[in-house]
Amino acid sequence: MVTVAHPQAPTSPAATTTGITRATRHLGPNWYAAVMGTAIIAGAGATLPVHVPGLRTACTAVWALSLLMLAALLAARTLHWVHHRDQARAHLLDPAVAPFYGCLSMALLAVGGGAVLVGEDWIGTTAAVALDAVLFTAGTVVGLAAAVAIPYLMVVKHRIEPAHASPVWLLPLVAPMVSAALGPLLVPHLPQGQAQQTLLYACFAMFGLSLLATLVMLPMIFARLLTGGPYPLALTPALFLVLGPLGQSTTAVNKFADTAASGVVPAPYDQGFAVFAVLYGVPVMGFALLWLALAGAMVVRARRHGMRFAMTWWAFTFPVGTCVTGAEGLGKHTGLAFYDWLALALYALLLTAWAVALTQTLRGLLNGGLLAAPR
C-alpha cells in the first residue's frame, strides 16, 4: 500500500498574525533594556578619548540597529496592549515588573541621543535633531510619568515586604536622569536666550529630582543585601542597575558644564557648573567603582552557583555605559589620563557584556524560551 503525502496548505495571513499576537503575550517592558543596552554602545563609543579607525562608522551602525530594535519593540508592545490587556494590567500590578516601565523612557531617550551623536552621519543633522526632539520629548514625558506613577502603584496597589527591595526599583527613578544627561545635546539647536536656558535648567531640575529619589531608595537596597543575603541567581545581575544613576548623574553634570561654557548661561554660573562637575563627579565615580567591584563579585558567585542567562543580563550594558560616558566627561574636565583609561576599560567591558547579552537573547528568541510564560 502506497501512502500519498498531500501538500500542506499554506499558512494564511490570519494564522500568521495570530501567531505573532500570541507571541507577544508575555513580552514585558523589560525588553526595552535591550534597546538601551544597544544604543549606549553608540553613545559611549562616539566620545571615547581615542581615535580608532572605523569606530564611528561602527557606532553609527549599532545606533541604526538600536533604532530598528526600538521600532520593532514598540510595534510588538502595541500588539501586547491591544490583544493582551489582562496581561498588561497584571504587569502593572506586579511589583517585580512595573518598575521596568522606566525602561521605555530610557530606550526612547538613548536612541534619540544617539541620533545627534552619530546618527547625523547617515541621516543628516536636520533629521537627526528632529528625531531626537521627538524621542526626547516622548521619553521625558514617559519618564516623569513613570517616576510618579510607579511609586504610587507601589504604595497603594503593590504589597511589598522589606525583603523585596530590589535595584529594579531604581528604573523609573533614574529615567529623568537620562533626560537630564541627554537634553543638553538639543540646547545648541534652540534659539539663544530663554529657550536654551529653560531647557538647560529643566535638565538640571530633573537631575535633582532623580538624584534625591535615588538617594532615598539606595539605603533600602543596601540594607536588603546586608540583612537578607544574596539575591536569587536570576536577579543578581540587577545589582548593576545601581551604576545607572551614578554614571548617568556624573555624565549629566559634565554635560551641564559643557553647555554652560558655550555661553548659554551668564557668569558666574558658567564657571559654577564646571566646578560642580568635578566636585560632584569625582566622588560619585569613586562610589560607582566600589559598587562595580561589589556587584561583580556577587555575579561571579552567582555564576559559580549555576546562574543562567536571563533578560536581567542586559543590566550589564546600559549602567556600565553610563559610567563610560561619566569617565569620559571627567577626563575632559580634570585633564587626568586616569579617567581616559578608565573610560576605555569600561567600554571594553561594555562591548563584551553587550555581545554576550545580544547573542543569548537572539538564541532565546529563536528557540522561543524567552517569550514563553514565566515559570
PDB file of C-alpha atoms in Angstrom, residues 98-305:
ATOM      1  CA  ALA A  98       6.018  47.508  36.883  1.00  0.00           C
ATOM      2  CA  PRO A  99       9.330  49.368  37.512  1.00  0.00           C
ATOM      3  CA  PHE A 100      10.537  48.277  34.069  1.00  0.00           C
ATOM      4  CA  TYR A 101       8.208  50.855  32.518  1.00  0.00           C
ATOM      5  CA  GLY A 102      11.050  53.253  33.193  1.00  0.00           C
ATOM      6  CA  CYS A 103      12.978  51.372  30.514  1.00  0.00           C
ATOM      7  CA  LEU A 104      10.559  52.608  27.842  1.00  0.00           C
ATOM      8  CA  SER A 105      11.539  56.177  28.639  1.00  0.00           C
ATOM      9  CA  MET A 106      15.260  55.415  28.669  1.00  0.00           C
ATOM     10  CA  ALA A 107      15.085  53.476  25.401  1.00  0.00           C
ATOM     11  CA  LEU A 108      13.454  56.444  23.656  1.00  0.00           C
ATOM     12  CA  LEU A 109      15.992  58.847  25.135  1.00  0.00           C
ATOM     13  CA  ALA A 110      19.045  56.702  24.367  1.00  0.00           C
ATOM     14  CA  VAL A 111      18.109  56.216  20.721  1.00  0.00           C
ATOM     15  CA  GLY A 112      17.257  59.899  20.366  1.00  0.00           C
ATOM     16  CA  GLY A 113      20.576  60.996  21.855  1.00  0.00           C
ATOM     17  CA  GLY A 114      22.419  58.611  19.563  1.00  0.00           C
ATOM     18  CA  ALA A 115      20.782  60.291  16.569  1.00  0.00           C
ATOM     19  CA  VAL A 116      22.559  63.581  17.353  1.00  0.00           C
ATOM     20  CA  LEU A 117      25.823  61.967  18.436  1.00  0.00           C
ATOM     21  CA  VAL A 118      26.354  59.620  15.471  1.00  0.00           C
ATOM     22  CA  GLY A 119      23.132  59.202  13.516  1.00  0.00           C
ATOM     23  CA  GLU A 120      23.560  62.545  11.780  1.00  0.00           C
ATOM     24  CA  ASP A 121      26.411  60.995   9.784  1.00  0.00           C
ATOM     25  CA  TRP A 122      23.863  58.927   7.876  1.00  0.00           C
ATOM     26  CA  ILE A 123      20.583  60.857   8.074  1.00  0.00           C
ATOM     27  CA  GLY A 124      21.842  64.448   8.240  1.00  0.00           C
ATOM     28  CA  THR A 125      21.829  66.980  11.036  1.00  0.00           C
ATOM     29  CA  THR A 126      18.296  68.286  10.412  1.00  0.00           C
ATOM     30  CA  ALA A 127      16.715  64.821  10.506  1.00  0.00           C
ATOM     31  CA  ALA A 128      18.842  63.768  13.477  1.00  0.00           C
ATOM     32  CA  VAL A 129      17.820  66.808  15.533  1.00  0.00           C
ATOM     33  CA  ALA A 130      14.162  66.356  14.594  1.00  0.00           C
ATOM     34  CA  LEU A 131      14.262  62.665  15.548  1.00  0.00           C
ATOM     35  CA  ASP A 132      15.983  63.441  18.837  1.00  0.00           C
ATOM     36  CA  ALA A 133      13.492  66.189  19.621  1.00  0.00           C
ATOM     37  CA  VAL A 134      10.567  63.799  19.170  1.00  0.00           C
ATOM     38  CA  LEU A 135      12.145  60.929  21.105  1.00  0.00           C
ATOM     39  CA  PHE A 136      13.483  63.227  23.847  1.00  0.00           C
ATOM     40  CA  THR A 137      10.077  64.810  24.363  1.00  0.00           C
ATOM     41  CA  ALA A 138       8.279  61.468  24.411  1.00  0.00           C
ATOM     42  CA  GLY A 139      10.920  59.846  26.599  1.00  0.00           C
ATOM     43  CA  THR A 140      10.906  62.698  29.093  1.00  0.00           C
ATOM     44  CA  VAL A 141       7.110  62.714  29.395  1.00  0.00           C
ATOM     45  CA  VAL A 142       7.046  58.941  29.877  1.00  0.00           C
ATOM     46  CA  GLY A 143       9.945  59.103  32.342  1.00  0.00           C
ATOM     47  CA  LEU A 144       8.367  61.804  34.512  1.00  0.00           C
ATOM     48  CA  ALA A 145       5.045  59.948  34.461  1.00  0.00           C
ATOM     49  CA  ALA A 146       6.749  56.685  35.457  1.00  0.00           C
ATOM     50  CA  ALA A 147       8.687  58.415  38.246  1.00  0.00           C
ATOM     51  CA  VAL A 148       5.343  59.333  39.821  1.00  0.00           C
ATOM     52  CA  ALA A 149       3.008  56.530  38.726  1.00  0.00           C
ATOM     53  CA  ILE A 150       5.178  53.528  39.595  1.00  0.00           C
ATOM     54  CA  PRO A 151       5.951  54.638  43.190  1.00  0.00           C
ATOM     55  CA  TYR A 152       2.234  55.456  43.528  1.00  0.00           C
ATOM     56  CA  LEU A 153       1.318  51.906  42.479  1.00  0.00           C
ATOM     57  CA  MET A 154       3.937  50.525  44.839  1.00  0.00           C
ATOM     58  CA  VAL A 155       2.292  52.405  47.719  1.00  0.00           C
ATOM     59  CA  VAL A 156      -1.419  51.851  47.025  1.00  0.00           C
ATOM     60  CA  LYS A 157      -1.592  48.657  44.941  1.00  0.00           C
ATOM     61  CA  HIS A 158       1.501  46.543  45.457  1.00  0.00           C
ATOM     62  CA  ARG A 159       2.068  44.597  48.638  1.00  0.00           C
ATOM     63  CA  ILE A 160       5.784  44.850  49.328  1.00  0.00           C
ATOM     64  CA  GLU A 161       7.882  43.495  52.165  1.00  0.00           C
ATOM     65  CA  PRO A 162      11.331  44.857  53.138  1.00  0.00           C
ATOM     66  CA  ALA A 163      12.870  41.638  51.811  1.00  0.00           C
ATOM     67  CA  HIS A 164      11.531  42.514  48.343  1.00  0.00           C
ATOM     68  CA  ALA A 165      13.707  45.631  47.976  1.00  0.00           C
ATOM     69  CA  SER A 166      15.456  45.381  44.618  1.00  0.00           C
ATOM     70  CA  PRO A 167      17.666  47.543  42.370  1.00  0.00           C
ATOM     71  CA  VAL A 168      14.856  47.239  39.820  1.00  0.00           C
ATOM     72  CA  TRP A 169      13.020  49.849  41.887  1.00  0.00           C
ATOM     73  CA  LEU A 170      15.521  52.418  40.619  1.00  0.00           C
ATOM     74  CA  LEU A 171      14.433  52.126  36.985  1.00  0.00           C
ATOM     75  CA  PRO A 172      11.522  54.608  36.997  1.00  0.00           C
ATOM     76  CA  LEU A 173      13.511  56.987  39.192  1.00  0.00           C
ATOM     77  CA  VAL A 174      16.622  57.104  37.025  1.00  0.00           C
ATOM     78  CA  ALA A 175      14.684  57.813  33.806  1.00  0.00           C
ATOM     79  CA  PRO A 176      14.577  61.609  34.433  1.00  0.00           C
ATOM     80  CA  MET A 177      18.353  61.494  34.980  1.00  0.00           C
ATOM     81  CA  VAL A 178      18.757  60.147  31.447  1.00  0.00           C
ATOM     82  CA  SER A 179      16.711  63.108  30.208  1.00  0.00           C
ATOM     83  CA  ALA A 180      18.986  65.398  32.220  1.00  0.00           C
ATOM     84  CA  ALA A 181      22.105  63.915  30.631  1.00  0.00           C
ATOM     85  CA  LEU A 182      20.842  63.889  27.031  1.00  0.00           C
ATOM     86  CA  GLY A 183      18.807  67.087  26.998  1.00  0.00           C
ATOM     87  CA  PRO A 184      21.901  69.321  26.661  1.00  0.00           C
ATOM     88  CA  LEU A 185      22.511  67.803  23.215  1.00  0.00           C
ATOM     89  CA  LEU A 186      19.472  69.740  21.965  1.00  0.00           C
ATOM     90  CA  VAL A 187      20.342  73.057  23.629  1.00  0.00           C
ATOM     91  CA  PRO A 188      22.608  74.341  20.785  1.00  0.00           C
ATOM     92  CA  HIS A 189      19.781  73.767  18.298  1.00  0.00           C
ATOM     93  CA  LEU A 190      17.345  76.059  20.147  1.00  0.00           C
ATOM     94  CA  PRO A 191      17.106  79.839  19.810  1.00  0.00           C
ATOM     95  CA  GLN A 192      19.585  81.655  22.008  1.00  0.00           C
ATOM     96  CA  GLY A 193      18.405  83.148  25.259  1.00  0.00           C
ATOM     97  CA  GLN A 194      15.348  81.959  27.143  1.00  0.00           C
ATOM     98  CA  ALA A 195      14.793  78.773  25.122  1.00  0.00           C
ATOM     99  CA  GLN A 196      18.302  77.437  25.682  1.00  0.00           C
ATOM    100  CA  GLN A 197      18.386  78.436  29.343  1.00  0.00           C
ATOM    101  CA  THR A 198      14.967  76.921  30.013  1.00  0.00           C
ATOM    102  CA  LEU A 199      15.969  73.524  28.630  1.00  0.00           C
ATOM    103  CA  LEU A 200      19.297  73.550  30.479  1.00  0.00           C
ATOM    104  CA  TYR A 201      17.708  74.439  33.816  1.00  0.00           C
ATOM    105  CA  ALA A 202      14.901  71.933  33.210  1.00  0.00           C
ATOM    106  CA  CYS A 203      17.563  69.259  32.778  1.00  0.00           C
ATOM    107  CA  PHE A 204      19.234  70.453  35.983  1.00  0.00           C
ATOM    108  CA  ALA A 205      15.887  70.172  37.782  1.00  0.00           C
ATOM    109  CA  MET A 206      15.412  66.610  36.517  1.00  0.00           C
ATOM    110  CA  PHE A 207      18.936  65.858  37.717  1.00  0.00           C
ATOM    111  CA  GLY A 208      17.909  66.894  41.227  1.00  0.00           C
ATOM    112  CA  LEU A 209      14.591  65.078  41.043  1.00  0.00           C
ATOM    113  CA  SER A 210      16.216  61.799  40.099  1.00  0.00           C
ATOM    114  CA  LEU A 211      19.225  62.154  42.388  1.00  0.00           C
ATOM    115  CA  LEU A 212      17.202  62.788  45.549  1.00  0.00           C
ATOM    116  CA  ALA A 213      14.783  59.966  44.742  1.00  0.00           C
ATOM    117  CA  THR A 214      17.732  57.631  44.192  1.00  0.00           C
ATOM    118  CA  LEU A 215      19.309  58.636  47.491  1.00  0.00           C
ATOM    119  CA  VAL A 216      16.057  57.678  49.217  1.00  0.00           C
ATOM    120  CA  MET A 217      15.955  54.266  47.528  1.00  0.00           C
ATOM    121  CA  LEU A 218      19.606  53.171  47.716  1.00  0.00           C
ATOM    122  CA  PRO A 219      19.726  52.660  51.512  1.00  0.00           C
ATOM    123  CA  MET A 220      16.800  50.203  51.296  1.00  0.00           C
ATOM    124  CA  ILE A 221      18.587  48.208  48.593  1.00  0.00           C
ATOM    125  CA  PHE A 222      21.846  48.068  50.526  1.00  0.00           C
ATOM    126  CA  ALA A 223      20.030  47.175  53.747  1.00  0.00           C
ATOM    127  CA  ARG A 224      18.272  44.338  51.919  1.00  0.00           C
ATOM    128  CA  LEU A 225      21.651  42.935  50.870  1.00  0.00           C
ATOM    129  CA  LEU A 226      23.103  43.125  54.362  1.00  0.00           C
ATOM    130  CA  THR A 227      20.091  41.675  56.156  1.00  0.00           C
ATOM    131  CA  GLY A 228      18.644  39.338  53.531  1.00  0.00           C
ATOM    132  CA  GLY A 229      21.744  37.897  51.917  1.00  0.00           C
ATOM    133  CA  PRO A 230      22.360  37.424  48.173  1.00  0.00           C
ATOM    134  CA  TYR A 231      19.566  37.870  45.666  1.00  0.00           C
ATOM    135  CA  PRO A 232      18.189  34.876  43.744  1.00  0.00           C
ATOM    136  CA  LEU A 233      20.563  33.862  40.960  1.00  0.00           C
ATOM    137  CA  ALA A 234      18.475  35.254  38.093  1.00  0.00           C
ATOM    138  CA  LEU A 235      18.133  38.645  39.838  1.00  0.00           C
ATOM    139  CA  THR A 236      21.806  39.028  40.759  1.00  0.00           C
ATOM    140  CA  PRO A 237      22.756  40.939  37.546  1.00  0.00           C
ATOM    141  CA  ALA A 238      20.242  43.607  38.587  1.00  0.00           C
ATOM    142  CA  LEU A 239      22.825  44.814  41.103  1.00  0.00           C
ATOM    143  CA  PHE A 240      24.497  46.536  38.158  1.00  0.00           C
ATOM    144  CA  LEU A 241      21.441  48.800  37.859  1.00  0.00           C
ATOM    145  CA  VAL A 242      22.768  50.844  40.779  1.00  0.00           C
ATOM    146  CA  LEU A 243      25.544  52.018  38.455  1.00  0.00           C
ATOM    147  CA  GLY A 244      22.921  53.706  36.265  1.00  0.00           C
ATOM    148  CA  PRO A 245      22.099  56.740  38.427  1.00  0.00           C
ATOM    149  CA  LEU A 246      25.745  57.031  39.492  1.00  0.00           C
ATOM    150  CA  GLY A 247      27.231  57.051  35.997  1.00  0.00           C
ATOM    151  CA  GLN A 248      24.358  58.970  34.421  1.00  0.00           C
ATOM    152  CA  SER A 249      24.415  61.726  37.030  1.00  0.00           C
ATOM    153  CA  THR A 250      28.177  62.122  36.515  1.00  0.00           C
ATOM    154  CA  THR A 251      27.560  62.312  32.783  1.00  0.00           C
ATOM    155  CA  ALA A 252      24.830  64.890  33.327  1.00  0.00           C
ATOM    156  CA  VAL A 253      26.929  67.313  35.396  1.00  0.00           C
ATOM    157  CA  ASN A 254      29.680  67.181  32.787  1.00  0.00           C
ATOM    158  CA  LYS A 255      27.183  67.885  30.016  1.00  0.00           C
ATOM    159  CA  PHE A 256      25.849  70.836  32.027  1.00  0.00           C
ATOM    160  CA  ALA A 257      29.378  72.222  32.271  1.00  0.00           C
ATOM    161  CA  ASP A 258      29.986  71.808  28.531  1.00  0.00           C
ATOM    162  CA  THR A 259      26.697  73.516  27.677  1.00  0.00           C
ATOM    163  CA  ALA A 260      27.137  76.354  30.170  1.00  0.00           C
ATOM    164  CA  ALA A 261      30.643  77.046  28.863  1.00  0.00           C
ATOM    165  CA  SER A 262      29.227  77.760  25.404  1.00  0.00           C
ATOM    166  CA  GLY A 263      27.606  80.951  26.656  1.00  0.00           C
ATOM    167  CA  VAL A 264      24.133  79.610  27.416  1.00  0.00           C
ATOM    168  CA  VAL A 265      24.185  80.984  30.982  1.00  0.00           C
ATOM    169  CA  PRO A 266      25.874  84.167  32.223  1.00  0.00           C
ATOM    170  CA  ALA A 267      28.832  84.351  34.610  1.00  0.00           C
ATOM    171  CA  PRO A 268      29.426  83.209  37.276  1.00  0.00           C
ATOM    172  CA  TYR A 269      27.028  80.308  36.687  1.00  0.00           C
ATOM    173  CA  ASP A 270      29.019  79.037  33.714  1.00  0.00           C
ATOM    174  CA  GLN A 271      32.047  78.520  35.949  1.00  0.00           C
ATOM    175  CA  GLY A 272      29.845  77.165  38.726  1.00  0.00           C
ATOM    176  CA  PHE A 273      28.672  74.313  36.500  1.00  0.00           C
ATOM    177  CA  ALA A 274      32.290  73.475  35.648  1.00  0.00           C
ATOM    178  CA  VAL A 275      33.317  73.382  39.305  1.00  0.00           C
ATOM    179  CA  PHE A 276      30.252  71.318  40.225  1.00  0.00           C
ATOM    180  CA  ALA A 277      31.043  68.778  37.506  1.00  0.00           C
ATOM    181  CA  VAL A 278      34.363  67.920  39.141  1.00  0.00           C
ATOM    182  CA  LEU A 279      33.353  68.257  42.792  1.00  0.00           C
ATOM    183  CA  TYR A 280      30.324  66.018  42.245  1.00  0.00           C
ATOM    184  CA  GLY A 281      31.606  63.664  39.568  1.00  0.00           C
ATOM    185  CA  VAL A 282      34.886  62.553  41.143  1.00  0.00           C
ATOM    186  CA  PRO A 283      33.455  61.170  44.433  1.00  0.00           C
ATOM    187  CA  VAL A 284      30.382  59.678  42.760  1.00  0.00           C
ATOM    188  CA  MET A 285      32.537  57.881  40.194  1.00  0.00           C
ATOM    189  CA  GLY A 286      34.608  56.574  43.092  1.00  0.00           C
ATOM    190  CA  PHE A 287      31.487  55.074  44.664  1.00  0.00           C
ATOM    191  CA  ALA A 288      30.479  53.668  41.276  1.00  0.00           C
ATOM    192  CA  LEU A 289      33.784  51.786  41.072  1.00  0.00           C
ATOM    193  CA  LEU A 290      33.224  50.442  44.585  1.00  0.00           C
ATOM    194  CA  TRP A 291      29.748  49.225  43.623  1.00  0.00           C
ATOM    195  CA  LEU A 292      31.068  47.762  40.368  1.00  0.00           C
ATOM    196  CA  ALA A 293      33.537  45.656  42.345  1.00  0.00           C
ATOM    197  CA  LEU A 294      30.857  44.518  44.807  1.00  0.00           C
ATOM    198  CA  ALA A 295      28.300  43.719  42.117  1.00  0.00           C
ATOM    199  CA  GLY A 296      30.938  41.950  40.024  1.00  0.00           C
ATOM    200  CA  ALA A 297      31.891  39.741  42.965  1.00  0.00           C
ATOM    201  CA  MET A 298      28.231  38.864  43.534  1.00  0.00           C
ATOM    202  CA  VAL A 299      27.796  37.952  39.869  1.00  0.00           C
ATOM    203  CA  VAL A 300      30.879  35.723  39.920  1.00  0.00           C
ATOM    204  CA  ARG A 301      29.452  33.981  42.984  1.00  0.00           C
ATOM    205  CA  ALA A 302      26.066  33.545  41.311  1.00  0.00           C
ATOM    206  CA  ARG A 303      27.692  32.179  38.174  1.00  0.00           C
ATOM    207  CA  ARG A 304      29.548  29.586  40.228  1.00  0.00           C
ATOM    208  CA  HIS A 305      26.237  28.592  41.791  1.00  0.00           C
TER     209      HIS A 305
END
